[in-house]
mmCIF file of C-alpha atoms in Angstrom:
data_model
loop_
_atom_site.group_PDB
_atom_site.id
_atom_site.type_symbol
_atom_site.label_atom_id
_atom_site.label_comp_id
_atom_site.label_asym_id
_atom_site.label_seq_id
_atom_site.Cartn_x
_atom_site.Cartn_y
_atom_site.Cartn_z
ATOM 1 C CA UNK A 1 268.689 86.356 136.915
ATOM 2 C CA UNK A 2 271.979 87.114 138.077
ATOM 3 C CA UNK A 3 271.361 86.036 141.909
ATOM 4 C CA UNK A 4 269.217 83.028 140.889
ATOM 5 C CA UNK A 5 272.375 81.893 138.938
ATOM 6 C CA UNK A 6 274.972 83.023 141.775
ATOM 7 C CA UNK A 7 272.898 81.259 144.122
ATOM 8 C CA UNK A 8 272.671 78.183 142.423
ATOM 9 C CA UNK A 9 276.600 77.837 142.272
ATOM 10 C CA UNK A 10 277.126 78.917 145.940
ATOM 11 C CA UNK A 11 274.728 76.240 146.619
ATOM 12 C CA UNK A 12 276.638 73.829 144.544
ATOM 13 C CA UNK A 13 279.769 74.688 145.781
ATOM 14 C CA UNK A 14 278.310 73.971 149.018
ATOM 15 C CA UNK A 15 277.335 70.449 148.331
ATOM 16 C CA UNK A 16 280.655 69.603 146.925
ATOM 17 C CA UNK A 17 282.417 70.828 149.710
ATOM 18 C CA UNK A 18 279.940 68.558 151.806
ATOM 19 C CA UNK A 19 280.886 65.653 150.069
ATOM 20 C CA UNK A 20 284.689 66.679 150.209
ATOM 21 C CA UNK A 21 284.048 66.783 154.211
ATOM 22 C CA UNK A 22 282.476 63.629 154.654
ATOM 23 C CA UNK A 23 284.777 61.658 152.919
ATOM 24 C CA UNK A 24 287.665 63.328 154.859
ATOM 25 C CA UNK A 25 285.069 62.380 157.825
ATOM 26 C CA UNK A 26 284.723 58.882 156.864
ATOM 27 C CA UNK A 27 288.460 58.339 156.398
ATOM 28 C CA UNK A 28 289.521 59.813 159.683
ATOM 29 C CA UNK A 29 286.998 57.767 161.526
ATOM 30 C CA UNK A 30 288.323 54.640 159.962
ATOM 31 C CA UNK A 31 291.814 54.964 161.020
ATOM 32 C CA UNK A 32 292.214 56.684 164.012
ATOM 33 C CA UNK A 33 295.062 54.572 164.193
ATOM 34 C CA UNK A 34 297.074 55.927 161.550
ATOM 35 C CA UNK A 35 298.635 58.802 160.887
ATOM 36 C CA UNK A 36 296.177 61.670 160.757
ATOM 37 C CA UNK A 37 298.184 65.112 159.971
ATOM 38 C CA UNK A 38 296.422 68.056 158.074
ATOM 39 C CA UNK A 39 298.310 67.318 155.206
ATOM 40 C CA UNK A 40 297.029 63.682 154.847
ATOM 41 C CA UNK A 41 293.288 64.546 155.856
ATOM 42 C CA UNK A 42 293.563 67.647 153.174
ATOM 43 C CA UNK A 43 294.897 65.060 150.437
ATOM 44 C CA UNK A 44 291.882 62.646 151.344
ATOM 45 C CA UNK A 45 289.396 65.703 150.807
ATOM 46 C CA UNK A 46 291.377 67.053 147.832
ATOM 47 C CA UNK A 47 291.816 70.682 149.026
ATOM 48 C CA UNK A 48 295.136 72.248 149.738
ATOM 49 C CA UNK A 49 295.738 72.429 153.777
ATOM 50 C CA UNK A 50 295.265 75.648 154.328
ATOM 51 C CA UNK A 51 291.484 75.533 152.260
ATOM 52 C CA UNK A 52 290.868 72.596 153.775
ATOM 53 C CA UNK A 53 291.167 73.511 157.653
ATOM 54 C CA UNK A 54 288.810 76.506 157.326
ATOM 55 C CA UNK A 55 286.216 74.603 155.692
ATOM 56 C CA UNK A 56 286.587 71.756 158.359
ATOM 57 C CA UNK A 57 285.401 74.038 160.229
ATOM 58 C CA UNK A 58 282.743 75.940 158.781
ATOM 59 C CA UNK A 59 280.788 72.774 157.972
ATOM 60 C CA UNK A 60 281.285 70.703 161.339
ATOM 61 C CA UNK A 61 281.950 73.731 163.615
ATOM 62 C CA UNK A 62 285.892 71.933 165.167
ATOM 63 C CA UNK A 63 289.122 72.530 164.160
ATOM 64 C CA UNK A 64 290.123 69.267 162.696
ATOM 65 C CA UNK A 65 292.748 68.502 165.070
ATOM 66 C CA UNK A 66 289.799 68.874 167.750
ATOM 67 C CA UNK A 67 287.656 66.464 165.998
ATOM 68 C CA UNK A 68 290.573 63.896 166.080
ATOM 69 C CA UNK A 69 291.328 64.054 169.418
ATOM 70 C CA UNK A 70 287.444 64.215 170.409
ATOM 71 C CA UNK A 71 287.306 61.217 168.682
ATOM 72 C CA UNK A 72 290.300 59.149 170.086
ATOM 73 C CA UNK A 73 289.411 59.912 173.159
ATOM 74 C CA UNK A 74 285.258 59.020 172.717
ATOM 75 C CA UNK A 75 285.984 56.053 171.171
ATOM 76 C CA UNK A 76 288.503 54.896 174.301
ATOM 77 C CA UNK A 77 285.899 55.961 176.680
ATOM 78 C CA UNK A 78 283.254 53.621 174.678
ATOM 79 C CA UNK A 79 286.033 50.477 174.808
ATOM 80 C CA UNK A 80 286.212 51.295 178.657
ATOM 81 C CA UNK A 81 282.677 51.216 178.824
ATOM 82 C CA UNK A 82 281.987 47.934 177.526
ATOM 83 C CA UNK A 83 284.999 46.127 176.926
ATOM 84 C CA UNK A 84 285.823 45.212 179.968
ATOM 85 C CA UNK A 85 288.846 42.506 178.755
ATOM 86 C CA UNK A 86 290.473 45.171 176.639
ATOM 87 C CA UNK A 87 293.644 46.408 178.614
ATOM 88 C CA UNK A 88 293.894 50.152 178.888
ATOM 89 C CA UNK A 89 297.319 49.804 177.187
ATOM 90 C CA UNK A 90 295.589 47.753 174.111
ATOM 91 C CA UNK A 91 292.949 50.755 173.966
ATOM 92 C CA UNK A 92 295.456 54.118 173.862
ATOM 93 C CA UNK A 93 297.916 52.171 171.446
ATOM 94 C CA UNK A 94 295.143 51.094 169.345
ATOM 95 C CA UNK A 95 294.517 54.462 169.243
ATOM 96 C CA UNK A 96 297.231 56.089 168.372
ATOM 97 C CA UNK A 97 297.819 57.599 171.807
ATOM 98 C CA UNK A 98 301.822 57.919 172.236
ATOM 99 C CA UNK A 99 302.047 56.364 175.901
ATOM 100 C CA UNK A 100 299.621 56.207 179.012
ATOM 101 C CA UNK A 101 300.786 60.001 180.160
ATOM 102 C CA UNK A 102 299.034 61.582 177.076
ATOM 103 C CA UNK A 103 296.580 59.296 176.894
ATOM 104 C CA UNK A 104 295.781 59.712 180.318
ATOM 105 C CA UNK A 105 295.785 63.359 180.579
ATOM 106 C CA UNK A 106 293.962 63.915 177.462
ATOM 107 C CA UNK A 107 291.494 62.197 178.665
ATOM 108 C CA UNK A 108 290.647 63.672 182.274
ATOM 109 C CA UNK A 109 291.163 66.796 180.471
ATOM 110 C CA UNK A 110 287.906 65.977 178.402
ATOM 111 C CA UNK A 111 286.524 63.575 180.704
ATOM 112 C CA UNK A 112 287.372 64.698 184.351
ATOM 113 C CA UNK A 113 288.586 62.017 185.796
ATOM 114 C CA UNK A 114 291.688 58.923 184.735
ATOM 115 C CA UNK A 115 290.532 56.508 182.106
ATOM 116 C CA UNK A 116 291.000 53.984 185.164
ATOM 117 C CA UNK A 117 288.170 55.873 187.728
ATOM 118 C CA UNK A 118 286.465 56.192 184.702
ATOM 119 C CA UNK A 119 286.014 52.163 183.763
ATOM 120 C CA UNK A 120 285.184 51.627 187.511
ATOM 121 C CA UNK A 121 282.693 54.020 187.486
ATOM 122 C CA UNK A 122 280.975 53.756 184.449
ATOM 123 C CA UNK A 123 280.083 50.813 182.930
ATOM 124 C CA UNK A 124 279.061 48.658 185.475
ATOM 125 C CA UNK A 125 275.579 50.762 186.772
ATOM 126 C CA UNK A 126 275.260 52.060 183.422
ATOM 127 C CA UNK A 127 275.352 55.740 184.430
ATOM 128 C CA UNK A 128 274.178 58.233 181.619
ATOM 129 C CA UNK A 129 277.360 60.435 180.904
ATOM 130 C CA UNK A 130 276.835 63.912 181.359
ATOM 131 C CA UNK A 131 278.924 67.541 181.187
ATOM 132 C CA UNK A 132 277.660 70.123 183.149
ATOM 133 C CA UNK A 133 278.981 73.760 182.901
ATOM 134 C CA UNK A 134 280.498 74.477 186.654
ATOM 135 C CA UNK A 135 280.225 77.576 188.441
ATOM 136 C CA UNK A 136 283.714 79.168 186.684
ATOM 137 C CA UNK A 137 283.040 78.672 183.435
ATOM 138 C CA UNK A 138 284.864 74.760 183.883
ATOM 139 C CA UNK A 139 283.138 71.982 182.267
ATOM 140 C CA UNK A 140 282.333 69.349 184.961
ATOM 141 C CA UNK A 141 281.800 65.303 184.068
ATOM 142 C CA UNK A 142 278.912 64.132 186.163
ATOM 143 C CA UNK A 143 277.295 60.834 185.781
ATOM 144 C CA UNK A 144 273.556 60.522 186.844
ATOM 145 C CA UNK A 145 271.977 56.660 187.313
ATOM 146 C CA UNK A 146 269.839 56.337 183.892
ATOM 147 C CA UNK A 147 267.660 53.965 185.950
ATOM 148 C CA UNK A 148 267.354 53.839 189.551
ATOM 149 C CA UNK A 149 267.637 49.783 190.017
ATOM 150 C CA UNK A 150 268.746 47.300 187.042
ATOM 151 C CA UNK A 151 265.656 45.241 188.388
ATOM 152 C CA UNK A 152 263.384 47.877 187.118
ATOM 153 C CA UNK A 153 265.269 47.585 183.786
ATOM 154 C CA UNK A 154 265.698 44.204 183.361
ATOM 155 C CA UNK A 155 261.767 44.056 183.966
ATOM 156 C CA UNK A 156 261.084 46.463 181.392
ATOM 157 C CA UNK A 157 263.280 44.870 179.204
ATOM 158 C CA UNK A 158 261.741 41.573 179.020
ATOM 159 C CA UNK A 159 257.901 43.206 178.596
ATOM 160 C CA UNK A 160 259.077 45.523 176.053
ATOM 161 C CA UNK A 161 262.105 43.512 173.834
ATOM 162 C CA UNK A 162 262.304 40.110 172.394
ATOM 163 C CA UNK A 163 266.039 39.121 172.861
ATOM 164 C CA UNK A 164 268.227 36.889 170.689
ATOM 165 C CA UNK A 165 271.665 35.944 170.191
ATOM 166 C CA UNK A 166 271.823 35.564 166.041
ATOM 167 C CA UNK A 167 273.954 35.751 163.300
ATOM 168 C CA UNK A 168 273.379 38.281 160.972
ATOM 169 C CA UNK A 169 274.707 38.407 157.070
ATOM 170 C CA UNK A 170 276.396 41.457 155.550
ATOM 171 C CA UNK A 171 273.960 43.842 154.105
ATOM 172 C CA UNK A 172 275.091 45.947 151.562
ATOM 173 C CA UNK A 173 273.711 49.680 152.587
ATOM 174 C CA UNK A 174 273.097 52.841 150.573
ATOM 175 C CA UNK A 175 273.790 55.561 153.151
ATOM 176 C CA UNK A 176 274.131 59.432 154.120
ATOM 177 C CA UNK A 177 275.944 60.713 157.064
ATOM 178 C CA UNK A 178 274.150 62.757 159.459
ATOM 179 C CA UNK A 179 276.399 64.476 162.016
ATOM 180 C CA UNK A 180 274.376 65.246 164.950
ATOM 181 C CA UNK A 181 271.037 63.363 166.136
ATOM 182 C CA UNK A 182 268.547 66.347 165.205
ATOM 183 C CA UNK A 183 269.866 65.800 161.074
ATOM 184 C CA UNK A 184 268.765 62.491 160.823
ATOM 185 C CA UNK A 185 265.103 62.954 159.426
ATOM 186 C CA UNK A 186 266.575 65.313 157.012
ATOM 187 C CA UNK A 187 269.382 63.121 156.322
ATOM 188 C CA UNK A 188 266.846 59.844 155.366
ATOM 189 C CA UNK A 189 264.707 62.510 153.179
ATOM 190 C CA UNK A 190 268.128 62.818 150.902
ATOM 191 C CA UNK A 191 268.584 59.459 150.749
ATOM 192 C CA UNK A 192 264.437 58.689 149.783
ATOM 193 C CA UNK A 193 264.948 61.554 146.976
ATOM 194 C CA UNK A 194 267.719 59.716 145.693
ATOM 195 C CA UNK A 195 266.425 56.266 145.813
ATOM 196 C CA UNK A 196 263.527 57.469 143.775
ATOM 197 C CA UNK A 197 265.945 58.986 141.095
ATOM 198 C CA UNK A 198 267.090 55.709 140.632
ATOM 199 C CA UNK A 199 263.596 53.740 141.475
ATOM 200 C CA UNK A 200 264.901 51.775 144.601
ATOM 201 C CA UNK A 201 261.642 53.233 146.565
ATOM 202 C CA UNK A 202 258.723 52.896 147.049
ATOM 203 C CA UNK A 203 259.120 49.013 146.770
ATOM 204 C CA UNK A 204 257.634 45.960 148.678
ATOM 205 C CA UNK A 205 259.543 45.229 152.195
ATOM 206 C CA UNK A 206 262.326 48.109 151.768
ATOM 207 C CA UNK A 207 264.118 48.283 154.963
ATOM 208 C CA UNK A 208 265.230 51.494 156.584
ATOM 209 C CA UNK A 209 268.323 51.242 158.780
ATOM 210 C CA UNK A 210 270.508 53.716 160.947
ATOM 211 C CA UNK A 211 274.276 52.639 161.506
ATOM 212 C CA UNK A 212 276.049 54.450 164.806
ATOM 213 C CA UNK A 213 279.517 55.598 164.449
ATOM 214 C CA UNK A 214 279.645 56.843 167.601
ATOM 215 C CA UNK A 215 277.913 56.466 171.083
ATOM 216 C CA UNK A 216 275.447 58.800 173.135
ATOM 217 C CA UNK A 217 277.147 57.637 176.277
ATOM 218 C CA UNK A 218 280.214 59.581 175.217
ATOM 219 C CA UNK A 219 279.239 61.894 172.587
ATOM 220 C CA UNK A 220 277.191 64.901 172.636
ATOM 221 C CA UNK A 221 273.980 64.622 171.147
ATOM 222 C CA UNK A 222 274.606 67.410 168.432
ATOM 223 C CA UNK A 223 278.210 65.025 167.283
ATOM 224 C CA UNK A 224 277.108 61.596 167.263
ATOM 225 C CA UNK A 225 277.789 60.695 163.742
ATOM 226 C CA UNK A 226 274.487 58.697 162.335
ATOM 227 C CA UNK A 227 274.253 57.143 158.832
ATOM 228 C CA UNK A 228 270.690 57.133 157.553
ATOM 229 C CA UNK A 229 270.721 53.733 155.252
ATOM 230 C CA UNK A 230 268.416 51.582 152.984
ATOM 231 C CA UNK A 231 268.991 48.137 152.443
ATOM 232 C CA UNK A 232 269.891 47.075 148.980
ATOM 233 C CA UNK A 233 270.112 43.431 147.019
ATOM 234 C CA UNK A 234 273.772 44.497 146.123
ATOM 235 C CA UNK A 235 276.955 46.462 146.799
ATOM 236 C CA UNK A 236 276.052 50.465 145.691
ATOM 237 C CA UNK A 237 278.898 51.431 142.981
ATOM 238 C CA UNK A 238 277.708 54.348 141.898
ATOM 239 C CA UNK A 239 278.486 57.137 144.367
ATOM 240 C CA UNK A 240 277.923 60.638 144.296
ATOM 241 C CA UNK A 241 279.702 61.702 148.070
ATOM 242 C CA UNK A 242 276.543 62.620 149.836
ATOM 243 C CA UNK A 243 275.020 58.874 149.266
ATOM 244 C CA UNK A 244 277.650 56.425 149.430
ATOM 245 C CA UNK A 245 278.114 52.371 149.634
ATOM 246 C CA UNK A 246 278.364 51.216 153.385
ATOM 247 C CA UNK A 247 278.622 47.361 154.505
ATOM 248 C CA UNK A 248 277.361 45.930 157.779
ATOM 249 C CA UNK A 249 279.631 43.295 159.116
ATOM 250 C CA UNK A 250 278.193 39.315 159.294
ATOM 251 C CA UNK A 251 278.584 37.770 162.434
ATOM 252 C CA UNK A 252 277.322 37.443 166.057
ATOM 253 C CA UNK A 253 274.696 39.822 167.259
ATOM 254 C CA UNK A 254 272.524 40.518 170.203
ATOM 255 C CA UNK A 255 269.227 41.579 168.537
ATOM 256 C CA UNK A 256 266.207 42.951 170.560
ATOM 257 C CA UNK A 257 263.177 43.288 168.837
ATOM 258 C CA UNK A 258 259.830 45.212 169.788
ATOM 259 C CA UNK A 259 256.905 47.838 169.079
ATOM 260 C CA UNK A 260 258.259 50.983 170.816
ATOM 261 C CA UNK A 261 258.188 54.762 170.077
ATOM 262 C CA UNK A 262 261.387 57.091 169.343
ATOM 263 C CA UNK A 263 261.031 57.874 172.920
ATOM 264 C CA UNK A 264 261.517 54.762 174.633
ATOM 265 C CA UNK A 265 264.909 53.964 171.705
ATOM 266 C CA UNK A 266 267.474 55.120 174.994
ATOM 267 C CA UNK A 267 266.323 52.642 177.322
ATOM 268 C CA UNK A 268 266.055 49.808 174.547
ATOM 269 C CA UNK A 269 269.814 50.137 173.863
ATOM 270 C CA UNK A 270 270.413 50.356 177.296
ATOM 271 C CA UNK A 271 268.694 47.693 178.168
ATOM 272 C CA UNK A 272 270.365 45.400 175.416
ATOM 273 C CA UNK A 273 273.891 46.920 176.420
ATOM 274 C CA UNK A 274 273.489 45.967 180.269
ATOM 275 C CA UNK A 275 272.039 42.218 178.791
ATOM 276 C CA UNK A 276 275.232 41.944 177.117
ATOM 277 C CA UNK A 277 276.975 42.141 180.534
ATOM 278 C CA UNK A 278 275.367 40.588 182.453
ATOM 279 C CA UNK A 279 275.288 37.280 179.792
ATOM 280 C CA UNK A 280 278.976 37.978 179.984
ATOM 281 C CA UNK A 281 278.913 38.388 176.153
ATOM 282 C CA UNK A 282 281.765 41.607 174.794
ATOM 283 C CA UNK A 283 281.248 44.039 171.845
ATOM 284 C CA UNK A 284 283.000 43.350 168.443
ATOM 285 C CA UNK A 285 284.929 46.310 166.820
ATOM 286 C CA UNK A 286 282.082 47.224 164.824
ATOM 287 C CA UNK A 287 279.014 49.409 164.985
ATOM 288 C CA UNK A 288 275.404 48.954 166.182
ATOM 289 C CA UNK A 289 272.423 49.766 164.099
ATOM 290 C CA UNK A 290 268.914 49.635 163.934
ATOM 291 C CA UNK A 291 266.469 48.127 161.539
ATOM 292 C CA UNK A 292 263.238 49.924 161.002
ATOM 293 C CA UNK A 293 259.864 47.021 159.766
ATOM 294 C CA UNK A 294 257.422 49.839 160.285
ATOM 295 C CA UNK A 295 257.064 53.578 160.020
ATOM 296 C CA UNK A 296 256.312 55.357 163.415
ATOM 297 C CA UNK A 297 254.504 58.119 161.318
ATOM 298 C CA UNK A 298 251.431 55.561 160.421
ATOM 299 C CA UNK A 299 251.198 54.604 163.820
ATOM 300 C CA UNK A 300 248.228 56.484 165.374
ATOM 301 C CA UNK A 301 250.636 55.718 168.447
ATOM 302 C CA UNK A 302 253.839 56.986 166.978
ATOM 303 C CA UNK A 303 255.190 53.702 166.911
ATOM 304 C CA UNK A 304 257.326 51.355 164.931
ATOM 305 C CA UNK A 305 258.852 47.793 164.829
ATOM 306 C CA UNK A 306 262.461 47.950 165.475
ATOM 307 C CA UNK A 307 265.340 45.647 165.744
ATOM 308 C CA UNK A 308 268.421 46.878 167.664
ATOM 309 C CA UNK A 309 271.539 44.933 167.126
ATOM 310 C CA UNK A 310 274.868 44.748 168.701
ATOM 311 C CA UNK A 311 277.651 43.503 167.659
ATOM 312 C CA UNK A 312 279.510 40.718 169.573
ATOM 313 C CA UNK A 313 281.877 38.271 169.654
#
């Protein structure tokens, strides 16, 4: 009796420390502008700074001053990427980078090379960004071709994807944060359990959607911050911390649309990244997401209809 109880309030504890986390998460991803010191981040999470760094880093394995860095500098290296009339001034200032020194430095530091070799480089072959352990322990930034000629892409693109320039509304989103690509299925299972608590699902035409907050072209795999959402009629006010109210922005989007399997999802968003450039069209300061019309598990194929949509001005 007495280690059923104890283990019920460790695992509570647990979850509320969770929720502290991801709104501390959510906050610092939000303004990476602003000022982000340990005292301002604990305050956000409501712990006192010394509590609040250790369990930083028990639940997302960084320090937080790691994370925040890590995420300046990912985020520049996305802008680079695919904002091609953002000057690199505009990008370091926007992100609270002190001058081009630091910002330049921290970057090659986690990159390997200037932000500058690193625009020239990247973007315009879309190269797949890789680190590779070296041979003393260094950590090496390679970039290997994704696909060997853009003809071959821009083939499979048009047999596989339906492409549109349209605008979208705002949806209003019930979602859970899922750090790390291999948490999402888990991460949608929360937000089913709740959404039959409060008899949102099952229901006719419910529409499963997964907002990026980060990119696989400059985050690892295990980091990219996912949020597994469900579409609702209106804004979510109750919030409990681990499902919280999220809002998609209206506007311009590129939108491809097609039948594919969770295998083929890299090269559709690569495909629709490398249409945006060559139609000369630039990403908005907001985040791409995917719409799910079908579940993959009922496909005796493993496949599902999908619409992936970027944002653009």
């Amino acid at each position: 009796m007495y280690l059923d109880t104890f283990t019920h309030q460790h695992l509570f504890k647990m979850e509320e420390h969770k929720k502290r986390i991801i709104k501390a998460i959510r906050y610092i991803d939000n303004h990476l502008e602003d000022d982000l010191s340990l005292e301002k981040i604990a305050e956000i999470g409501m712990y006192s700074s010394f509590h609040f760094h250790r369990i930083f880093k028990l639940i997302t394995g960084e320090t937080l001053q790691n994370y925040i860095i890590r995420k300046k500098t990912e985020k520049s290296a996305f802008y680079l990427s695919v904002k091609k009339d953002m000057k690199m001034k505009e990008i370091y200032l926007d992100l609270g980078f002190s001058n081009h020194s630091v910002f330049s430095k921290t970057f090659k530091k986690y990159y390997g090379m200037a932000p500058s070799a690193f625009r020239n480089s990247a973007p315009e072959t879309f190269h797949k960004i890789l680190q590779i352990s070296g041979k003393n322990g260094h950590v090496d930034t390679v970039f290997s071709q994704y696909i060997c000629h853009v003809e071959n892409l821009l083939k499979w693109t048009k047999m596989n994807l339906k492409i549109e320039v349209k605008e979208l509304p705002e949806m209003n989103l019930a979602s859970v944060m899922s750090l790390g690509v291999a948490h999402v299925e888990s991460s949608f299972n929360v937000l089913i359990e709740w959404a039959k608590n409060k008899h949102l699902f099952p229901r006719d035409n419910v529409k499963m959607i997964s907002v990026y907050h980060d990119s696989f072209k400059v985050t690892p795999a295990d980091k990219v911050r996912i949020h597994a959402c469900m579409l609702l009629d209106e804004k979510l006010e109750e919030q409990n911390g681990v499902v919280f109210s999220e809002t998609t922005d209206a506007g311009k989007y590129i939108v491809g649309s097609g039948e594919c399997t969770l295998d083929d999802f890299e090269q559709c968003w690569v495909s629709l990244f490398l249409w945006m450039n060559e139609h000369h069209y630039s990403m908005r300061k907001s985040f791409p997401f995917e719409i799910y019309h079908s579940n993959f598990k009922e496909h005796p194929e493993g496949k599902m209809q999908v619409d992936f949509c970027i944002p653009i001005h």
